[in-house]
Coordinates of C-alpha atoms and ligand atoms in Angstrom, one line a residue:
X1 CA -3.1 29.9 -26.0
X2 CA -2.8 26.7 -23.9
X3 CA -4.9 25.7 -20.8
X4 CA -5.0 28.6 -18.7
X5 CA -4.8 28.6 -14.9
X6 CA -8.2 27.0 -14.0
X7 CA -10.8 26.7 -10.8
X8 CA -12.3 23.8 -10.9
X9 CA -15.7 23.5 -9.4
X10 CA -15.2 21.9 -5.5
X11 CA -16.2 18.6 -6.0
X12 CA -19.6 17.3 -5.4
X13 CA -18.9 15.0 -2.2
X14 CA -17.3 18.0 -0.4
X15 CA -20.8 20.1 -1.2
X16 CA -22.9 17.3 0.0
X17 CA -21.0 17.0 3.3
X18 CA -21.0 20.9 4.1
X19 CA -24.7 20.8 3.7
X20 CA -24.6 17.6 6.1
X21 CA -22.5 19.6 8.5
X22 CA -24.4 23.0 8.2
X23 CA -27.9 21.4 8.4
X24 CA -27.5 19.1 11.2
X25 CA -25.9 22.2 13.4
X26 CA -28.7 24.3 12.5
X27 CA -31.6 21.7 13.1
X28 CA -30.7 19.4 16.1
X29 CA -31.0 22.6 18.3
X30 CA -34.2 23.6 17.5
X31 CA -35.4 20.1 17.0
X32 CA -35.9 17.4 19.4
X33 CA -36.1 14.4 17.1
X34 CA -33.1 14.5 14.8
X35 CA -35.0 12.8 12.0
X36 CA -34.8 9.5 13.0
X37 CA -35.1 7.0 9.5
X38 CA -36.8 4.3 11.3
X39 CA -39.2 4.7 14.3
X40 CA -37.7 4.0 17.8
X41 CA -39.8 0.7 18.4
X42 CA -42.8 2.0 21.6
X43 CA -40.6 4.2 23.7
X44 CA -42.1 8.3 22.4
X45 CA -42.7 8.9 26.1
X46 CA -39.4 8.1 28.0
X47 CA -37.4 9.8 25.7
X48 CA -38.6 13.7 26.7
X49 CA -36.4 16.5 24.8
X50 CA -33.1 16.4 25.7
X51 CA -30.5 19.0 26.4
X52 CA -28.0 19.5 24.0
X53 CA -25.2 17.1 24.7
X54 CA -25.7 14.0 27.2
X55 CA -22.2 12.7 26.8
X56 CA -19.6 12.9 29.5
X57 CA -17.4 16.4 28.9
X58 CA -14.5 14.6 29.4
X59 CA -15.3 12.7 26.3
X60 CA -16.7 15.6 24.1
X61 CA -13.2 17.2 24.4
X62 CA -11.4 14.0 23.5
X63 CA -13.7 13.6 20.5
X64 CA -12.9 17.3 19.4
X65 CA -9.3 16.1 19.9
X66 CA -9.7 13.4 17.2
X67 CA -11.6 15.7 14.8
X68 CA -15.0 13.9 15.3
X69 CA -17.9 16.7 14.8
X70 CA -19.4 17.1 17.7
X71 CA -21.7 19.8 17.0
X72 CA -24.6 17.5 16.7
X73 CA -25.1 15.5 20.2
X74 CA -22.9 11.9 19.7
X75 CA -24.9 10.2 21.5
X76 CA -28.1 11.2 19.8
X77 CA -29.3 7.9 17.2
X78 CA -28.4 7.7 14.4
X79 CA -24.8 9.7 15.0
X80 CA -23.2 11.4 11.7
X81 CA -22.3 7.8 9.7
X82 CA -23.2 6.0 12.4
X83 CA -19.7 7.2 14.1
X84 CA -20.4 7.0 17.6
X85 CA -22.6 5.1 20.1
X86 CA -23.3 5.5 23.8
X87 CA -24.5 3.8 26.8
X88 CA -27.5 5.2 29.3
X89 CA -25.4 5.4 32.2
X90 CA -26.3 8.8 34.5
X91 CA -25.7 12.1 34.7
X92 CA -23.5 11.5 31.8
X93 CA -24.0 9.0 29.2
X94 CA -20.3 7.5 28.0
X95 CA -19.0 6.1 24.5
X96 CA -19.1 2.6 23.7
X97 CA -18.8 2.7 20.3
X98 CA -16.4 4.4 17.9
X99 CA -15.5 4.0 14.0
X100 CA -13.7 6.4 12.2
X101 CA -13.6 5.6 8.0
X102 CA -12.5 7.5 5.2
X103 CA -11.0 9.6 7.0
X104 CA -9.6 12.8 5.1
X105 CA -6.4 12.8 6.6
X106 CA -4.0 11.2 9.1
X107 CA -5.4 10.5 12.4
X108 CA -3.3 10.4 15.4
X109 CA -5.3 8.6 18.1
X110 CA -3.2 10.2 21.3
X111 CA -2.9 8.2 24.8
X112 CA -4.5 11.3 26.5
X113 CA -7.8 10.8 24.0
X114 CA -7.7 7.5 24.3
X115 CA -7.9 7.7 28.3
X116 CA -11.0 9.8 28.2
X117 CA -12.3 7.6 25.9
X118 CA -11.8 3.7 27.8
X119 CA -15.2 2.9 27.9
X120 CA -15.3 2.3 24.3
X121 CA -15.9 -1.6 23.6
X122 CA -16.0 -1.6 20.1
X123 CA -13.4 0.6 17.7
X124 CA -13.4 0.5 14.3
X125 CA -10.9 1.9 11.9
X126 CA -12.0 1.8 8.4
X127 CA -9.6 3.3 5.6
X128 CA -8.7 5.8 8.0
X129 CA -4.6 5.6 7.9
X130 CA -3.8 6.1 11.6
X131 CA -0.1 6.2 13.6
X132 CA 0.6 3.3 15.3
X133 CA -1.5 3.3 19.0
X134 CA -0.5 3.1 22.3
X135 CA -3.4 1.5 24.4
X136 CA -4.0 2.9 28.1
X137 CA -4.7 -0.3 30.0
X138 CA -8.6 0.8 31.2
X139 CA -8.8 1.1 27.2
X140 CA -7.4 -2.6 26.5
X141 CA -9.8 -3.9 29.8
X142 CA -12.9 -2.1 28.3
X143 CA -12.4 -3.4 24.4
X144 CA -14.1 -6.5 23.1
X145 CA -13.6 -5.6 19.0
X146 CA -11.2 -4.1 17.4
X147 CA -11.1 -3.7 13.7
X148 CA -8.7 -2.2 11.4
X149 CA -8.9 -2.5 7.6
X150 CA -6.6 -0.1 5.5
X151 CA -5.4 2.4 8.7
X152 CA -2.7 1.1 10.5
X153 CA 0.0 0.3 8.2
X154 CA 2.0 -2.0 10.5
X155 CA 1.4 -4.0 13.8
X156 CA 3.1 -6.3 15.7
X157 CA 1.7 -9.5 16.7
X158 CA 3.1 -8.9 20.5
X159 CA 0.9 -5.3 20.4
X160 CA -2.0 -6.9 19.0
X161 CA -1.6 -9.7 22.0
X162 CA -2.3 -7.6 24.6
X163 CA -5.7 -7.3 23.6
X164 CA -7.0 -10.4 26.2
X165 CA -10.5 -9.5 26.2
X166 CA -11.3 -9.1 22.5
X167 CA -14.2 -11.3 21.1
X168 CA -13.8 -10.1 17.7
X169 CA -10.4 -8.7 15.8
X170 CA -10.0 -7.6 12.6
X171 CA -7.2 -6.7 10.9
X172 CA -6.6 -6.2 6.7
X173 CA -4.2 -4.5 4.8
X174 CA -1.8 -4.0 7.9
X175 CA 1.7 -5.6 7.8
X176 CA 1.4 -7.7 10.8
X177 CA 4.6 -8.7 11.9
X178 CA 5.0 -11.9 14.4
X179 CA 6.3 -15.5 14.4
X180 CA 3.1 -17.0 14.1
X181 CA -0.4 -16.5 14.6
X182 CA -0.3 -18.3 17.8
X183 CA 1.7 -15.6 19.4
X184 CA -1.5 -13.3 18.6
X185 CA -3.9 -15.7 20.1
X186 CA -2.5 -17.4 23.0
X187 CA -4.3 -15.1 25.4
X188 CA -7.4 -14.0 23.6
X189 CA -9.3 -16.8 25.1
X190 CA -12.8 -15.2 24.8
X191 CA -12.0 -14.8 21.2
X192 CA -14.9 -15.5 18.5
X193 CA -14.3 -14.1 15.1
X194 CA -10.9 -13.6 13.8
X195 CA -9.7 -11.9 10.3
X196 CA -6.1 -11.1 9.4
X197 CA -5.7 -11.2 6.1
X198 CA -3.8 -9.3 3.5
X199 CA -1.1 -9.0 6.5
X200 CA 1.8 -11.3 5.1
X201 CA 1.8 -12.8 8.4
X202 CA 3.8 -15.6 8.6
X203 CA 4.4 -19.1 10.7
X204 CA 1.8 -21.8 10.5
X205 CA -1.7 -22.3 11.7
X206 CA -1.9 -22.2 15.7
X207 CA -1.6 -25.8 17.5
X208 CA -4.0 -24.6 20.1
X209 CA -7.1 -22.5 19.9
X210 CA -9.8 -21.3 21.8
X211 CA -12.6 -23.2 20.8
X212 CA -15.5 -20.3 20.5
X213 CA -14.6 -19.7 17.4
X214 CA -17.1 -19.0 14.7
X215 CA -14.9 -17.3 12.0
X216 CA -11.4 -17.4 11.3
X217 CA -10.1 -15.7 7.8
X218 CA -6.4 -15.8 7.4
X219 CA -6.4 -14.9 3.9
X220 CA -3.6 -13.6 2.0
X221 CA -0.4 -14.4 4.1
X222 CA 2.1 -16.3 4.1
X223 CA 1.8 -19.1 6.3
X224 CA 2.9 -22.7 5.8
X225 CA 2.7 -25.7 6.9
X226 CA -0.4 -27.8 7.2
X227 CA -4.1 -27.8 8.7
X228 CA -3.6 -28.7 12.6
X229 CA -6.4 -30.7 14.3
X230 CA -6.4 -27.7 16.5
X231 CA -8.6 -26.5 13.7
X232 CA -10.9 -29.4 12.9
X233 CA -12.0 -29.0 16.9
X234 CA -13.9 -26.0 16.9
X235 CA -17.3 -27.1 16.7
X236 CA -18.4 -23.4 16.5
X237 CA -16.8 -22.9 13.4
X238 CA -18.6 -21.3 10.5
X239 CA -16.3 -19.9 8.3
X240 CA -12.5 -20.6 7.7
X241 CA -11.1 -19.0 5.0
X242 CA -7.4 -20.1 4.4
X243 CA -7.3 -18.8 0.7
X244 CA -4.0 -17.6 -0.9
X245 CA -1.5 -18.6 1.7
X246 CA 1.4 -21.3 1.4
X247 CA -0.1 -24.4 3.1
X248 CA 0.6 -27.4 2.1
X249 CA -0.4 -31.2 3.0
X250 CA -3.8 -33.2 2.4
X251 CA -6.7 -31.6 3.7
X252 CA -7.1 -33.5 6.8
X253 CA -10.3 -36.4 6.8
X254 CA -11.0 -34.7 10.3
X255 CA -12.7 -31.8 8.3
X256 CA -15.9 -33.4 8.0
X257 CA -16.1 -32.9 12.5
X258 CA -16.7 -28.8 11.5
X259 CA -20.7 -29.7 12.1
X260 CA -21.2 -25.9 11.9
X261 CA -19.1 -25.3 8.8
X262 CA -20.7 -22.8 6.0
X263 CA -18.1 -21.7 4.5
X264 CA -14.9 -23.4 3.8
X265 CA -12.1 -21.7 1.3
X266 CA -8.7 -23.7 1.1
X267 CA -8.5 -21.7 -2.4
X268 CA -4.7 -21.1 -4.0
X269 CA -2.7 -23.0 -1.3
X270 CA -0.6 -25.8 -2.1
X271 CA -3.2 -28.5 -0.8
X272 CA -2.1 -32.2 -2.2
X273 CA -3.6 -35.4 -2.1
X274 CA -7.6 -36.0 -3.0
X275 CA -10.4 -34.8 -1.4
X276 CA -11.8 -36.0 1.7
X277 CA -15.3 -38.2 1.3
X278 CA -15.7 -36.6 4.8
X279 CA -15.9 -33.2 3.5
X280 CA -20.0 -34.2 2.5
X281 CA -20.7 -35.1 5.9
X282 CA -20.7 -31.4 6.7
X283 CA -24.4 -30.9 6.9
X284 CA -24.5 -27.3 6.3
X285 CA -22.0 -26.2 3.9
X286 CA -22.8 -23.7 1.3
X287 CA -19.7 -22.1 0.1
X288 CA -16.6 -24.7 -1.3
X289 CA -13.5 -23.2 -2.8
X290 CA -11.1 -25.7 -3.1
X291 CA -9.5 -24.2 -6.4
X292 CA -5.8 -24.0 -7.4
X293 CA -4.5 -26.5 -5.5
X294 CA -3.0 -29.6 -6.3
X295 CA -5.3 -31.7 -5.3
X296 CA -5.6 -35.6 -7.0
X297 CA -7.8 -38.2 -7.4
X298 CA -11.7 -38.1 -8.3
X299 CA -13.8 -35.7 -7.5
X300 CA -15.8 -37.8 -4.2
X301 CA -19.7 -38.4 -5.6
X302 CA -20.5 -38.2 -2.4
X303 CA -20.6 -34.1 -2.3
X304 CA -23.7 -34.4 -4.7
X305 CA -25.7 -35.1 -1.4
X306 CA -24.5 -32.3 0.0
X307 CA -28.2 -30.5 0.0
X308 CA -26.5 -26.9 0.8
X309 CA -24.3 -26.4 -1.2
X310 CA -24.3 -23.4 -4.0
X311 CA -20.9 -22.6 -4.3
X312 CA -18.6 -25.1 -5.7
X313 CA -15.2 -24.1 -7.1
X314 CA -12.6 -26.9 -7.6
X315 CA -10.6 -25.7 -10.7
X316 CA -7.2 -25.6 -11.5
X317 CA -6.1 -28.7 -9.2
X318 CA -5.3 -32.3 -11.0
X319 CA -8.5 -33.6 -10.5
X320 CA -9.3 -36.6 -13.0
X321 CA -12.2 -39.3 -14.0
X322 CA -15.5 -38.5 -14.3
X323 CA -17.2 -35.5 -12.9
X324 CA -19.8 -37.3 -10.8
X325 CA -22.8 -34.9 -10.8
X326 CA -25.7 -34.8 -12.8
X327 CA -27.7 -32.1 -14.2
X328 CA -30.3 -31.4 -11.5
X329 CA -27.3 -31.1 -8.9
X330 CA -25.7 -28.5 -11.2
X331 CA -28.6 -26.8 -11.5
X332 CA -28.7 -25.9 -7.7
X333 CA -25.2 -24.6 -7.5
X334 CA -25.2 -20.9 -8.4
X335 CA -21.4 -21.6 -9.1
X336 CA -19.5 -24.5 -10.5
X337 CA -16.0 -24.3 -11.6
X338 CA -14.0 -27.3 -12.6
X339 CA -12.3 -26.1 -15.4
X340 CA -8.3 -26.1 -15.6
X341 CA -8.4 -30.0 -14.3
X342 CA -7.0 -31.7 -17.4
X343 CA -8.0 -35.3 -16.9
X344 CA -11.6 -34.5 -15.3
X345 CA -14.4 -35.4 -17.9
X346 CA -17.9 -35.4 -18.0
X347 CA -21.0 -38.0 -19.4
X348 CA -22.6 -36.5 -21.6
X349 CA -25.4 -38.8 -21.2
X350 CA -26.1 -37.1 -17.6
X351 CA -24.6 -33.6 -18.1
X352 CA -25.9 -31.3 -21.3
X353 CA -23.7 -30.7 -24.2
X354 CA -24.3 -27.5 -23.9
X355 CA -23.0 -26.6 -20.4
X356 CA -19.4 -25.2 -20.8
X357 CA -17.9 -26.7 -18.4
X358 CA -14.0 -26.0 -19.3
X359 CA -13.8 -30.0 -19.4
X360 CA -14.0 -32.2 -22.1
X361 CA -16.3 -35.0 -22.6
X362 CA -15.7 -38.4 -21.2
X363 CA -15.4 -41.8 -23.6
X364 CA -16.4 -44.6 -22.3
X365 CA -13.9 -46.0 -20.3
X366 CA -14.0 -42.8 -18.3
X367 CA -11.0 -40.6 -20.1
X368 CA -11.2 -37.4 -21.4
X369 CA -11.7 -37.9 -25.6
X370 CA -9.5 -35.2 -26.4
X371 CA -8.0 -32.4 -24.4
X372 CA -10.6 -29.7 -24.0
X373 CA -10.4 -27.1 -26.8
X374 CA -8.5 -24.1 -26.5
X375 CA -12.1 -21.7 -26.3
X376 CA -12.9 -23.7 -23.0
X377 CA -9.3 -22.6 -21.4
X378 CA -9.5 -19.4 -22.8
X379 CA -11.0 -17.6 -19.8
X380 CA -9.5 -19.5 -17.5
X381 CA -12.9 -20.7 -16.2
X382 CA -15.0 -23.4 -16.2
X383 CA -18.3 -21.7 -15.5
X384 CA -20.5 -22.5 -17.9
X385 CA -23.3 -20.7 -20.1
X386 CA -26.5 -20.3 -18.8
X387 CA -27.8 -20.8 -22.1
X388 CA -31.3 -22.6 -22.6
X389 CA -29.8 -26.1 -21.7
X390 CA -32.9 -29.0 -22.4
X391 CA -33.0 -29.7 -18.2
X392 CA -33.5 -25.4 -17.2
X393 CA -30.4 -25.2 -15.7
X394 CA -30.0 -21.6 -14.7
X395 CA -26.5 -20.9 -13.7
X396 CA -24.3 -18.2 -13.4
X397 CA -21.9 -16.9 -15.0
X398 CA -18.4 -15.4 -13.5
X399 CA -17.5 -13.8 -16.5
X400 CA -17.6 -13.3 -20.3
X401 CA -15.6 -14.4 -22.5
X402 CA -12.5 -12.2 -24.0
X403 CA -13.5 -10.2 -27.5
X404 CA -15.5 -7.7 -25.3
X405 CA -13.5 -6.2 -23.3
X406 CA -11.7 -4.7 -26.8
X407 CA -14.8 -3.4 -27.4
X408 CA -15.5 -1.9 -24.3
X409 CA -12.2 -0.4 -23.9
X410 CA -13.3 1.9 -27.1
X411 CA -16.6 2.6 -25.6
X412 CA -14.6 3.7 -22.6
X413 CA -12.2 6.1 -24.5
X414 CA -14.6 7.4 -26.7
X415 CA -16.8 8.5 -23.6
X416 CA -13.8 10.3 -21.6
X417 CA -13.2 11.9 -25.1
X418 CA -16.7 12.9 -25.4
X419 CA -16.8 14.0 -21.8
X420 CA -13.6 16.2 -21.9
X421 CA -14.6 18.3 -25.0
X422 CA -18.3 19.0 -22.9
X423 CA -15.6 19.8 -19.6
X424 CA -13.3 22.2 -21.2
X425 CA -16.8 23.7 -23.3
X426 CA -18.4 23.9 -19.9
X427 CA -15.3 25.6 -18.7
X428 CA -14.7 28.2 -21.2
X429 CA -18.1 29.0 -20.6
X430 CA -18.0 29.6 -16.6
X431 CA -14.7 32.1 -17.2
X432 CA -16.6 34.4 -19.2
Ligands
NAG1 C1 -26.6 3.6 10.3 O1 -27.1 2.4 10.9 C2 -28.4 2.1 10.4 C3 -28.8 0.8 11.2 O2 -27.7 0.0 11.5 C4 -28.3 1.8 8.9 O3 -29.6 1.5 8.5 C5 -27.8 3.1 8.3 O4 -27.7 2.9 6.9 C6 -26.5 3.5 8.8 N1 -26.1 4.8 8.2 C7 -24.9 5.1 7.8 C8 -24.7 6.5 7.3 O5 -24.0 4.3 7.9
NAG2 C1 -16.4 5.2 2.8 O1 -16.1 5.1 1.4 C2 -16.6 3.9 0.8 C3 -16.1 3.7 -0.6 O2 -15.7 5.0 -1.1 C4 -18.1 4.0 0.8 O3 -18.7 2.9 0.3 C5 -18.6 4.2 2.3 O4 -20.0 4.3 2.3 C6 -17.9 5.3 3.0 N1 -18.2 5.3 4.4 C7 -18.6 6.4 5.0 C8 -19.0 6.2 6.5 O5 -18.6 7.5 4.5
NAG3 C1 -10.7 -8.2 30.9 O1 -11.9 -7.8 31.5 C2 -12.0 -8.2 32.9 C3 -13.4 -7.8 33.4 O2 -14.3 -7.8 32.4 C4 -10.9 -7.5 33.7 O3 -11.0 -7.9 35.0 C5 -9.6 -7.8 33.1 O4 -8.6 -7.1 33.7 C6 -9.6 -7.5 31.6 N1 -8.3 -7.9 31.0 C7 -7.3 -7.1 30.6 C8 -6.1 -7.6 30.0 O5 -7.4 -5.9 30.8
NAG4 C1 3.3 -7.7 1.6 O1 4.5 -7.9 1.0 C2 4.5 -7.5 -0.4 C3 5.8 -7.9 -1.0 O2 6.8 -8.0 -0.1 C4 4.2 -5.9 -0.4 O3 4.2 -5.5 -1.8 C5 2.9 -5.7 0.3 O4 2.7 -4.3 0.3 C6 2.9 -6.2 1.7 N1 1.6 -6.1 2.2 C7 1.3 -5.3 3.3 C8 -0.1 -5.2 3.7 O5 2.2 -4.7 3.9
NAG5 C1 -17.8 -20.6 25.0 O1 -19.2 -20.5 24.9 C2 -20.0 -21.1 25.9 C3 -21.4 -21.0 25.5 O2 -21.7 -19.8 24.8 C4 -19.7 -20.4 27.2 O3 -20.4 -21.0 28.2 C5 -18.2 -20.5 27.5 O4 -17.9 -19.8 28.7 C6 -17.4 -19.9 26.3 N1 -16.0 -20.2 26.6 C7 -15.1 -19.2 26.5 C8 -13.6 -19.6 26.8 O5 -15.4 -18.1 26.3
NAG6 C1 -17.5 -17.3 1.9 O1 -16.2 -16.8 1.8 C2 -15.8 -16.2 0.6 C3 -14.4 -15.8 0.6 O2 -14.1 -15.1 1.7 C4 -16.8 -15.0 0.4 O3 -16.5 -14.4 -0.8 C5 -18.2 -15.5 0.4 O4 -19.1 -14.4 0.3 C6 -18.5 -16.3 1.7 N1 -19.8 -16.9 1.5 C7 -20.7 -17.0 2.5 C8 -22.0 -17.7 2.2 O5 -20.4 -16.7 3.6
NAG7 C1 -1.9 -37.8 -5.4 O1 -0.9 -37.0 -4.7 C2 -0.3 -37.7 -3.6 C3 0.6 -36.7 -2.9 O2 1.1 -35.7 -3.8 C4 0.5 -38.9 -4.2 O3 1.1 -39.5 -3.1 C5 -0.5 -39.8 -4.8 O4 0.2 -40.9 -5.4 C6 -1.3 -39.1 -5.9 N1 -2.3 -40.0 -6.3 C7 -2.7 -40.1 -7.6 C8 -3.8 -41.1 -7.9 O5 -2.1 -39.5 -8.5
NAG8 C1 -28.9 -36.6 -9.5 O1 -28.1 -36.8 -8.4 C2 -28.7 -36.8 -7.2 C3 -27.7 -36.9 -6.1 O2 -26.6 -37.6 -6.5 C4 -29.8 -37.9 -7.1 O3 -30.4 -37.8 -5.9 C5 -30.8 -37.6 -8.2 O4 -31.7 -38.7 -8.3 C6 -30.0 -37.6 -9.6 N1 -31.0 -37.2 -10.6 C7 -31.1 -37.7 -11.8 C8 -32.1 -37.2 -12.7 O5 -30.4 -38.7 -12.1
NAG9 C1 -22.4 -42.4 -18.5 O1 -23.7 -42.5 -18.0 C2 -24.4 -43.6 -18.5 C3 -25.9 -43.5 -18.0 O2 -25.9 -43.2 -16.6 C4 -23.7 -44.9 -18.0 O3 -24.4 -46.0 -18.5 C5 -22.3 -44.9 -18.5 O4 -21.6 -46.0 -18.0 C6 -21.6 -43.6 -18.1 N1 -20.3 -43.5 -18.7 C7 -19.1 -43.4 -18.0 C8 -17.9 -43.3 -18.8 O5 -19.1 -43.3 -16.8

């Protein structure tokens, strides 16, 4: 007798949500206040019980159209997963914000909806695979943020242009297909955050931009070439991420003009040449990932000054000489990496023994005594210990070393045998 026909149990997210949906239509009714997590801040009076749906009709249907409960009043704070928002206007209160995420199953965002829906500002798609969207024109004046992570599967850059009035876009995990990113941007002039990443968009870095920028992420593409002095204009700039694209060229000395500069990541590119001293005279930096590159030279002392900083990644480049920071500097940086730079060293008159640093120690004319052992490469890390080194250094590591994930591979197995036998007991049991 082998495993008969079974019926599982439905599984416990689906039970959670049903009693989500069946208690919010039986108690916002009844209730005025639909349990609200967080006081309103002073306003009990003004808002006097209101009847049961305050959003336009128009809207309601076009809602229903998408699949969006709208049992429970949309407009009423704080909407089923924060889905919807609306404005005050009078008699009828409109949408201005929409996100759909996780959505169960392929949503096709019609023209028609879409119309009804063009006061929307802000639309979000989160992992919510959608059909490719055609934009009535009141829709495209109305919206200043767009955002699609895992939904639409393909865009073109030209499609994507037409959205002038966009302070903030977002797009992951979407093909985006276009000559360059310039041919996304050339129009978005009121532009202010930007992500495409995970897009395989190719081309090169725009020559002009629109200098409100605060974040540009252009992560995992393919675009060449090297860093424009478009870029290094945007005073604005907090955050440019770059990471795993095909750039090449020295990273420019202009970098150190990014005055507002947190966050810099030039990460797995094909960056050449040594690092800029300028890159310290970025007051506010916190985050550096200038790893697996192929970046030269000596590592500039000057970014030991750098008072922000806490993130430091500069492995895997061709770095060489002598690591010029001492302990009390390490100790700052929640993350260090410098491992996988073959003729970087370290004094071990400044630096404890006992921080594994992936690099070996220096002699005294500055060169690496031998190459670093094999243990130090093993991980492919540099992070060190955070052992009880003499100076109290306390830092972090990124990962363990190797032998334990054998061990944890058993622990796993052993578990999902141990949990089948109780599954099929529990089983037999529920048939009888
Ligand atoms: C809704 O938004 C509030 C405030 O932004 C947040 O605290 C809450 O966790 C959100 N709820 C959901 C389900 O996303
Ligand atoms: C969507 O799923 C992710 C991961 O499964 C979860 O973290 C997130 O809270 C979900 N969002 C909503 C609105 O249900
Ligand atoms: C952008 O918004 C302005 C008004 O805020 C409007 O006049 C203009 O037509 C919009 N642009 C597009 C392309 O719709
Ligand atoms: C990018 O291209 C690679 C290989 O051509 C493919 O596997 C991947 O799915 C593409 N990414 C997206 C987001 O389409
Ligand atoms: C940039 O920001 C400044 C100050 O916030 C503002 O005055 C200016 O109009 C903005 N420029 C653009 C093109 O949006
Ligand atoms: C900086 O960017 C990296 C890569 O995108 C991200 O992991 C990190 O959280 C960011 N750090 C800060 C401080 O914004
Ligand atoms: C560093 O790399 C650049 C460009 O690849 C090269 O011109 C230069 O000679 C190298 N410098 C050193 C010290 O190796
Ligand atoms: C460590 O380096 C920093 C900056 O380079 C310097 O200000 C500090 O005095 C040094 N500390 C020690 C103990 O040498
Ligand atoms: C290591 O540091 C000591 C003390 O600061 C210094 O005298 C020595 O020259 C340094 N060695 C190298 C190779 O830089």
């Amino acid at each position: 007798m082998k495993t008969p026909p079974q019926s599982p149990p439905p599984p416990p997210p689906l039970l959670i949500l049903l009693f989500l949906l069946l208690f919010t239509t039986t108690t916002t009714p009844s209730l005025s206040q639909p349990l609200p997590p967080t006081p309103a801040p002073t306003s009990p009076p003004s808002s006097k019980p209101s009847s049961p749906s305050t959003l336009d009709p128009k809207q309601v249907t076009a809602l229903q159209s998408l699949n969006i409960p709208t049992s429970k009043d949309p407009c009423a704070q704080p909407s089923l997963h924060n889905a919807t928002l609306c404005d005050s206007s009078k008699p009828f209160r409109h949408l201005i914000s929409l996100r759909l995420s996780n959505c169960s199953s392929y949503v096709a965002l019609s023209f028609t909806a879409l119309k009804s829906l063009s006061t929307i500002q802000s639309l979000q798609l989160l992992n919510c695979p959608v059909a490719p969207i055609r934009f009535p024109p009141e829709l495209i004046a109305s919206l200043r943020s767009f955002t699609s992570v895992n939904s639409l599967s393909k865009v073109s850059g030209v499609w994507l242009s037409q959205l002038e009035n966009l302070t903030d876009l977002t797009v992951s995990n979407a093909e985006v297909k276009a000559t360059g990113p310039y041919v996304i941007l050339s129009n978005m002039k009121k532009l202010r955050t930007l992500t495409i990443s995970n897009a395989n968009l190719t081309g090169s870095l725009p020559g002009h931009v629109h200098s409100n920028l605060t974040h540009i992420d252009f992560s995992g593409n393919h675009l060449k070439g090297s860093i424009p002095p478009s870029i290094t204009m945007l005073d604005s700039l907090q955050s440019l991420i770059l990471s795993s694209n095909a750039l090449t060229g020295e990273i420019p000395a202009s970098i150190g003009d990014l005055i507002s500069l947190k966050n810099l990541s030039l990460a797995s590119n094909s960056f050449s040449g040594s690092i800029p001293d300028s890159i310290s005279a970025v007051p506010g930096l916190v985050h550096l990932d200038l790893s697996s590159n192929q970046l030269n030279g000596t590592i500039p002392s000057f970014i030991s000054h750098m008072k922000s900083l806490k993130y430091l990644n500069l492995a895997n480049n061709n770095l060489r000489g002598v690591m010029p920071f001492n302990a009390s500097f390490i100790s700052k940086l929640s993350v260090l990496n410098v491992g996988g730079n073959g003729n970087l060293c370290y004094n071990h008159s400044v630096v404890s023994l006992k921080l594994k640093l992936g690099i070996s120690r220096c002699d005294k004319y500055g060169m690496p005594v031998s190459p670093p052992s094999k243990d130090s490469y093993a991980d492919d890390s540099g992070d060190y210990d955070d052992g009880d080194d003499e100076d109290g250094s306390k830092q972090k590591k990124e990962h363990h070393h190797g032998p334990n994930k054998f061990v944890l591979g058993v622990a796993i197995a052993l578990s999902s045998i141990v949990f089948l036998i109780v599954f099929l007991i529990v089983c037999s049991k529920c048939r009888r």
